[in-house]
């Protein structure tokens, strides 16, 4: 438990103090945000030039916080924790390249969609290859080649099927968080509540681990404590960043942050054996992604748009809702989704 507290506290302090430094550095170098033309009329013109790539602060603060927690407790990092952090950092690097191209070419679009997807797939494939290897002394690997909901369910889908499934999760959720970004503090708050849920899930799995307490409702998860430490480190870094990212934002996370955060959520879901539960926990991101799918599908099939603009948050902007109203109400939806997911997780564990 001390590891979790140290990771969260260090991540918070580093991010809180490091973000102003990043704001000054990025401002001097002209690393400012470009805004989509159709959003200019919605008041987003004032955001043009706001420093972006703030996700670098989140990633670095989380990595340092994770290392500091193990150093403070004189413990060894686990394979599960390191793999999730690798996934976060790798996708963050893809996002960083995307952000840098936007800044360098002074446009709102960075990497071409194919190149961006390729980067996500390469990082995801390495993660999928490694996550079913490296068994501990009890023969438990960070993940099994099975689909999971509240724990592993059904038979093995094989290494090929599992790899495809993992890639769908990684690309899907990294893009979902990316789509959720766009309003000051929206993605930070929405992913923060999911990370908080995974701190609780990892701690609960530790207390009911089959290695220490064999029973019908125990969990065969390799490194639940360290996964909770990872979630706490990223959460602390995210809260420190949100202090400066809250409306009106002084810095944006950019694709560097959104892809990294989506990756860490997918990695935590895979390693804690709660893959399908993430759809509920991160329900707001799923809803926003569905709004884009519906909008594109409707326009291609009928030539008509369902929403004034997608993703969904921009639809409400064009309806005249204040940005802070949208952000707070969407945060409330995110909290309700996380609470529902945690409720299901706990009810399934309860002895019958």
PDB file of N, CA and C in Angstrom, residues 59-117:
ATOM      1  N   UNK A  59       3.913  11.475 -18.975  1.00  0.00           N
ATOM      2  CA  UNK A  59       4.669  10.236 -19.161  1.00  0.00           C
ATOM      3  C   UNK A  59       5.935  10.235 -18.310  1.00  0.00           C
ATOM      4  N   UNK A  60       6.712  11.321 -18.371  1.00  0.00           N
ATOM      5  CA  UNK A  60       7.966  11.375 -17.605  1.00  0.00           C
ATOM      6  C   UNK A  60       7.710  11.345 -16.104  1.00  0.00           C
ATOM      7  N   UNK A  61       6.708  12.088 -15.648  1.00  0.00           N
ATOM      8  CA  UNK A  61       6.403  12.110 -14.214  1.00  0.00           C
ATOM      9  C   UNK A  61       5.951  10.734 -13.738  1.00  0.00           C
ATOM     10  N   UNK A  62       5.157  10.038 -14.551  1.00  0.00           N
ATOM     11  CA  UNK A  62       4.683   8.701 -14.171  1.00  0.00           C
ATOM     12  C   UNK A  62       5.838   7.699 -14.105  1.00  0.00           C
ATOM     13  N   UNK A  63       6.740   7.764 -15.082  1.00  0.00           N
ATOM     14  CA  UNK A  63       7.892   6.852 -15.077  1.00  0.00           C
ATOM     15  C   UNK A  63       8.788   7.096 -13.855  1.00  0.00           C
ATOM     16  N   UNK A  64       9.052   8.355 -13.573  1.00  0.00           N
ATOM     17  CA  UNK A  64       9.892   8.683 -12.419  1.00  0.00           C
ATOM     18  C   UNK A  64       9.198   8.310 -11.105  1.00  0.00           C
ATOM     19  N   UNK A  65       7.897   8.509 -11.038  1.00  0.00           N
ATOM     20  CA  UNK A  65       7.147   8.168  -9.831  1.00  0.00           C
ATOM     21  C   UNK A  65       7.152   6.663  -9.597  1.00  0.00           C
ATOM     22  N   UNK A  66       7.005   5.899 -10.662  1.00  0.00           N
ATOM     23  CA  UNK A  66       7.057   4.438 -10.539  1.00  0.00           C
ATOM     24  C   UNK A  66       8.422   3.992 -10.019  1.00  0.00           C
ATOM     25  N   UNK A  67       9.483   4.558 -10.614  1.00  0.00           N
ATOM     26  CA  UNK A  67      10.835   4.212 -10.150  1.00  0.00           C
ATOM     27  C   UNK A  67      11.068   4.633  -8.717  1.00  0.00           C
ATOM     28  N   UNK A  68      10.565   5.831  -8.344  1.00  0.00           N
ATOM     29  CA  UNK A  68      10.755   6.329  -6.986  1.00  0.00           C
ATOM     30  C   UNK A  68      10.057   5.450  -5.963  1.00  0.00           C
ATOM     31  N   UNK A  69       8.876   4.929  -6.308  1.00  0.00           N
ATOM     32  CA  UNK A  69       8.151   4.080  -5.357  1.00  0.00           C
ATOM     33  C   UNK A  69       8.915   2.798  -5.077  1.00  0.00           C
ATOM     34  N   UNK A  70       9.531   2.222  -6.106  1.00  0.00           N
ATOM     35  CA  UNK A  70      10.319   0.996  -5.892  1.00  0.00           C
ATOM     36  C   UNK A  70      11.621   1.303  -5.165  1.00  0.00           C
ATOM     37  N   UNK A  71      12.204   2.449  -5.456  1.00  0.00           N
ATOM     38  CA  UNK A  71      13.435   2.834  -4.767  1.00  0.00           C
ATOM     39  C   UNK A  71      13.164   3.074  -3.288  1.00  0.00           C
ATOM     40  N   UNK A  72      12.043   3.725  -2.991  1.00  0.00           N
ATOM     41  CA  UNK A  72      11.700   4.017  -1.597  1.00  0.00           C
ATOM     42  C   UNK A  72      11.432   2.746  -0.806  1.00  0.00           C
ATOM     43  N   UNK A  73      10.840   1.749  -1.449  1.00  0.00           N
ATOM     44  CA  UNK A  73      10.500   0.500  -0.766  1.00  0.00           C
ATOM     45  C   UNK A  73      11.555  -0.582  -0.968  1.00  0.00           C
ATOM     46  N   UNK A  74      12.633  -0.242  -1.700  1.00  0.00           N
ATOM     47  CA  UNK A  74      13.701  -1.196  -2.002  1.00  0.00           C
ATOM     48  C   UNK A  74      13.139  -2.477  -2.623  1.00  0.00           C
ATOM     49  N   UNK A  75      12.185  -2.302  -3.526  1.00  0.00           N
ATOM     50  CA  UNK A  75      11.551  -3.431  -4.202  1.00  0.00           C
ATOM     51  C   UNK A  75      11.960  -3.448  -5.674  1.00  0.00           C
ATOM     52  N   UNK A  76      11.709  -4.569  -6.319  1.00  0.00           N
ATOM     53  CA  UNK A  76      12.083  -4.746  -7.725  1.00  0.00           C
ATOM     54  C   UNK A  76      10.877  -4.548  -8.626  1.00  0.00           C
ATOM     55  N   UNK A  77      11.002  -3.757  -9.675  1.00  0.00           N
ATOM     56  CA  UNK A  77       9.883  -3.615 -10.625  1.00  0.00           C
ATOM     57  C   UNK A  77       9.496  -4.961 -11.215  1.00  0.00           C
ATOM     58  N   UNK A  78       8.232  -5.131 -11.504  1.00  0.00           N
ATOM     59  CA  UNK A  78       7.737  -6.393 -12.050  1.00  0.00           C
ATOM     60  C   UNK A  78       7.611  -6.323 -13.568  1.00  0.00           C
ATOM     61  N   UNK A  79       7.524  -7.486 -14.162  1.00  0.00           N
ATOM     62  CA  UNK A  79       7.359  -7.554 -15.613  1.00  0.00           C
ATOM     63  C   UNK A  79       6.042  -6.921 -16.031  1.00  0.00           C
ATOM     64  N   UNK A  80       4.968  -7.200 -15.290  1.00  0.00           N
ATOM     65  CA  UNK A  80       3.656  -6.653 -15.634  1.00  0.00           C
ATOM     66  C   UNK A  80       3.681  -5.129 -15.633  1.00  0.00           C
ATOM     67  N   UNK A  81       4.229  -4.555 -14.568  1.00  0.00           N
ATOM     68  CA  UNK A  81       4.297  -3.101 -14.475  1.00  0.00           C
ATOM     69  C   UNK A  81       5.140  -2.496 -15.570  1.00  0.00           C
ATOM     70  N   UNK A  82       6.278  -3.100 -15.854  1.00  0.00           N
ATOM     71  CA  UNK A  82       7.171  -2.569 -16.883  1.00  0.00           C
ATOM     72  C   UNK A  82       6.543  -2.651 -18.272  1.00  0.00           C
ATOM     73  N   UNK A  83       5.791  -3.726 -18.533  1.00  0.00           N
ATOM     74  CA  UNK A  83       5.157  -3.867 -19.845  1.00  0.00           C
ATOM     75  C   UNK A  83       4.080  -2.805 -20.054  1.00  0.00           C
ATOM     76  N   UNK A  84       3.288  -2.537 -19.023  1.00  0.00           N
ATOM     77  CA  UNK A  84       2.252  -1.507 -19.149  1.00  0.00           C
ATOM     78  C   UNK A  84       2.900  -0.139 -19.363  1.00  0.00           C
ATOM     79  N   UNK A  85       3.989   0.130 -18.657  1.00  0.00           N
ATOM     80  CA  UNK A  85       4.693   1.399 -18.841  1.00  0.00           C
ATOM     81  C   UNK A  85       5.348   1.478 -20.217  1.00  0.00           C
ATOM     82  N   UNK A  86       5.828   0.348 -20.716  1.00  0.00           N
ATOM     83  CA  UNK A  86       6.365   0.320 -22.089  1.00  0.00           C
ATOM     84  C   UNK A  86       5.286   0.693 -23.089  1.00  0.00           C
ATOM     85  N   UNK A  87       4.089   0.124 -22.906  1.00  0.00           N
ATOM     86  CA  UNK A  87       2.986   0.417 -23.811  1.00  0.00           C
ATOM     87  C   UNK A  87       2.626   1.905 -23.764  1.00  0.00           C
ATOM     88  N   UNK A  88       2.575   2.454 -22.560  1.00  0.00           N
ATOM     89  CA  UNK A  88       2.279   3.878 -22.408  1.00  0.00           C
ATOM     90  C   UNK A  88       3.336   4.736 -23.093  1.00  0.00           C
ATOM     91  N   UNK A  89       4.595   4.431 -22.858  1.00  0.00           N
ATOM     92  CA  UNK A  89       5.684   5.228 -23.409  1.00  0.00           C
ATOM     93  C   UNK A  89       5.776   5.097 -24.926  1.00  0.00           C
ATOM     94  N   UNK A  90       5.599   3.875 -25.432  1.00  0.00           N
ATOM     95  CA  UNK A  90       5.664   3.655 -26.873  1.00  0.00           C
ATOM     96  C   UNK A  90       4.587   4.401 -27.621  1.00  0.00           C
ATOM     97  N   UNK A  91       3.359   4.337 -27.114  1.00  0.00           N
ATOM     98  CA  UNK A  91       2.272   5.061 -27.764  1.00  0.00           C
ATOM     99  C   UNK A  91       2.431   6.566 -27.579  1.00  0.00           C
ATOM    100  N   UNK A  92       2.988   6.961 -26.425  1.00  0.00           N
ATOM    101  CA  UNK A  92       3.283   8.377 -26.218  1.00  0.00           C
ATOM    102  C   UNK A  92       4.283   8.890 -27.237  1.00  0.00           C
ATOM    103  N   UNK A  93       5.254   8.044 -27.606  1.00  0.00           N
ATOM    104  CA  UNK A  93       6.248   8.432 -28.613  1.00  0.00           C
ATOM    105  C   UNK A  93       5.593   8.618 -29.987  1.00  0.00           C
ATOM    106  N   UNK A  94       4.644   7.735 -30.319  1.00  0.00           N
ATOM    107  CA  UNK A  94       3.901   7.891 -31.577  1.00  0.00           C
ATOM    108  C   UNK A  94       3.133   9.212 -31.566  1.00  0.00           C
ATOM    109  N   UNK A  95       2.490   9.503 -30.432  1.00  0.00           N
ATOM    110  CA  UNK A  95       1.759  10.757 -30.304  1.00  0.00           C
ATOM    111  C   UNK A  95       2.662  11.970 -30.358  1.00  0.00           C
ATOM    112  N   UNK A  96       3.847  11.857 -29.778  1.00  0.00           N
ATOM    113  CA  UNK A  96       4.808  12.957 -29.792  1.00  0.00           C
ATOM    114  C   UNK A  96       5.207  13.294 -31.228  1.00  0.00           C
ATOM    115  N   UNK A  97       5.453  12.267 -32.032  1.00  0.00           N
ATOM    116  CA  UNK A  97       5.805  12.489 -33.437  1.00  0.00           C
ATOM    117  C   UNK A  97       4.654  13.163 -34.176  1.00  0.00           C
ATOM    118  N   UNK A  98       3.429  12.737 -33.866  1.00  0.00           N
ATOM    119  CA  UNK A  98       2.248  13.339 -34.486  1.00  0.00           C
ATOM    120  C   UNK A  98       2.137  14.816 -34.101  1.00  0.00           C
ATOM    121  N   UNK A  99       2.318  15.108 -32.819  1.00  0.00           N
ATOM    122  CA  UNK A  99       2.251  16.499 -32.342  1.00  0.00           C
ATOM    123  C   UNK A  99       3.343  17.354 -32.965  1.00  0.00           C
ATOM    124  N   UNK A 100       4.538  16.806 -33.047  1.00  0.00           N
ATOM    125  CA  UNK A 100       5.668  17.581 -33.565  1.00  0.00           C
ATOM    126  C   UNK A 100       5.455  17.959 -35.032  1.00  0.00           C
ATOM    127  N   UNK A 101       4.878  17.034 -35.803  1.00  0.00           N
ATOM    128  CA  UNK A 101       4.610  17.329 -37.215  1.00  0.00           C
ATOM    129  C   UNK A 101       3.577  18.441 -37.327  1.00  0.00           C
ATOM    130  N   UNK A 102       2.559  18.410 -36.472  1.00  0.00           N
ATOM    131  CA  UNK A 102       1.554  19.482 -36.477  1.00  0.00           C
ATOM    132  C   UNK A 102       2.209  20.838 -36.228  1.00  0.00           C
ATOM    133  N   UNK A 103       3.111  20.864 -35.246  1.00  0.00           N
ATOM    134  CA  UNK A 103       3.769  22.123 -34.890  1.00  0.00           C
ATOM    135  C   UNK A 103       4.719  22.568 -35.998  1.00  0.00           C
ATOM    136  N   UNK A 104       5.498  21.635 -36.510  1.00  0.00           N
ATOM    137  CA  UNK A 104       6.506  21.957 -37.514  1.00  0.00           C
ATOM    138  C   UNK A 104       5.846  22.466 -38.799  1.00  0.00           C
ATOM    139  N   UNK A 105       4.730  21.834 -39.191  1.00  0.00           N
ATOM    140  CA  UNK A 105       4.067  22.219 -40.438  1.00  0.00           C
ATOM    141  C   UNK A 105       2.919  23.198 -40.219  1.00  0.00           C
ATOM    142  N   UNK A 106       2.705  23.593 -38.949  1.00  0.00           N
ATOM    143  CA  UNK A 106       1.679  24.597 -38.618  1.00  0.00           C
ATOM    144  C   UNK A 106       0.313  24.220 -39.199  1.00  0.00           C
ATOM    145  N   UNK A 107      -0.138  23.012 -38.823  1.00  0.00           N
ATOM    146  CA  UNK A 107      -1.445  22.558 -39.272  1.00  0.00           C
ATOM    147  C   UNK A 107      -2.077  21.711 -38.170  1.00  0.00           C
ATOM    148  N   UNK A 108      -3.392  21.436 -38.282  1.00  0.00           N
ATOM    149  CA  UNK A 108      -4.092  20.697 -37.234  1.00  0.00           C
ATOM    150  C   UNK A 108      -3.980  19.187 -37.413  1.00  0.00           C
ATOM    151  N   UNK A 109      -3.398  18.729 -38.525  1.00  0.00           N
ATOM    152  CA  UNK A 109      -3.216  17.307 -38.767  1.00  0.00           C
ATOM    153  C   UNK A 109      -1.729  16.973 -38.766  1.00  0.00           C
ATOM    154  N   UNK A 110      -1.374  15.888 -38.070  1.00  0.00           N
ATOM    155  CA  UNK A 110       0.023  15.508 -37.973  1.00  0.00           C
ATOM    156  C   UNK A 110       0.357  14.328 -38.867  1.00  0.00           C
ATOM    157  N   UNK A 111       0.667  13.185 -38.256  1.00  0.00           N
ATOM    158  CA  UNK A 111       0.964  11.976 -39.017  1.00  0.00           C
ATOM    159  C   UNK A 111      -0.228  11.580 -39.873  1.00  0.00           C
ATOM    160  N   UNK A 112       0.042  11.023 -41.028  1.00  0.00           N
ATOM    161  CA  UNK A 112      -1.036  10.451 -41.827  1.00  0.00           C
ATOM    162  C   UNK A 112      -1.650   9.292 -41.053  1.00  0.00           C
ATOM    163  N   UNK A 113      -2.933   9.041 -41.259  1.00  0.00           N
ATOM    164  CA  UNK A 113      -3.641   8.027 -40.467  1.00  0.00           C
ATOM    165  C   UNK A 113      -2.982   6.654 -40.580  1.00  0.00           C
ATOM    166  N   UNK A 114      -2.484   6.323 -41.771  1.00  0.00           N
ATOM    167  CA  UNK A 114      -1.837   5.033 -41.951  1.00  0.00           C
ATOM    168  C   UNK A 114      -0.552   4.913 -41.151  1.00  0.00           C
ATOM    169  N   UNK A 115       0.260   5.973 -41.151  1.00  0.00           N
ATOM    170  CA  UNK A 115       1.518   5.954 -40.405  1.00  0.00           C
ATOM    171  C   UNK A 115       1.255   5.915 -38.902  1.00  0.00           C
ATOM    172  N   UNK A 116       0.250   6.648 -38.471  1.00  0.00           N
ATOM    173  CA  UNK A 116      -0.103   6.662 -37.050  1.00  0.00           C
ATOM    174  C   UNK A 116      -0.578   5.285 -36.593  1.00  0.00           C
ATOM    175  N   UNK A 117      -1.436   4.666 -37.396  1.00  0.00           N
ATOM    176  CA  UNK A 117      -1.939   3.332 -37.069  1.00  0.00           C
ATOM    177  C   UNK A 117      -0.805   2.311 -37.058  1.00  0.00           C
TER     178      UNK A 117
END
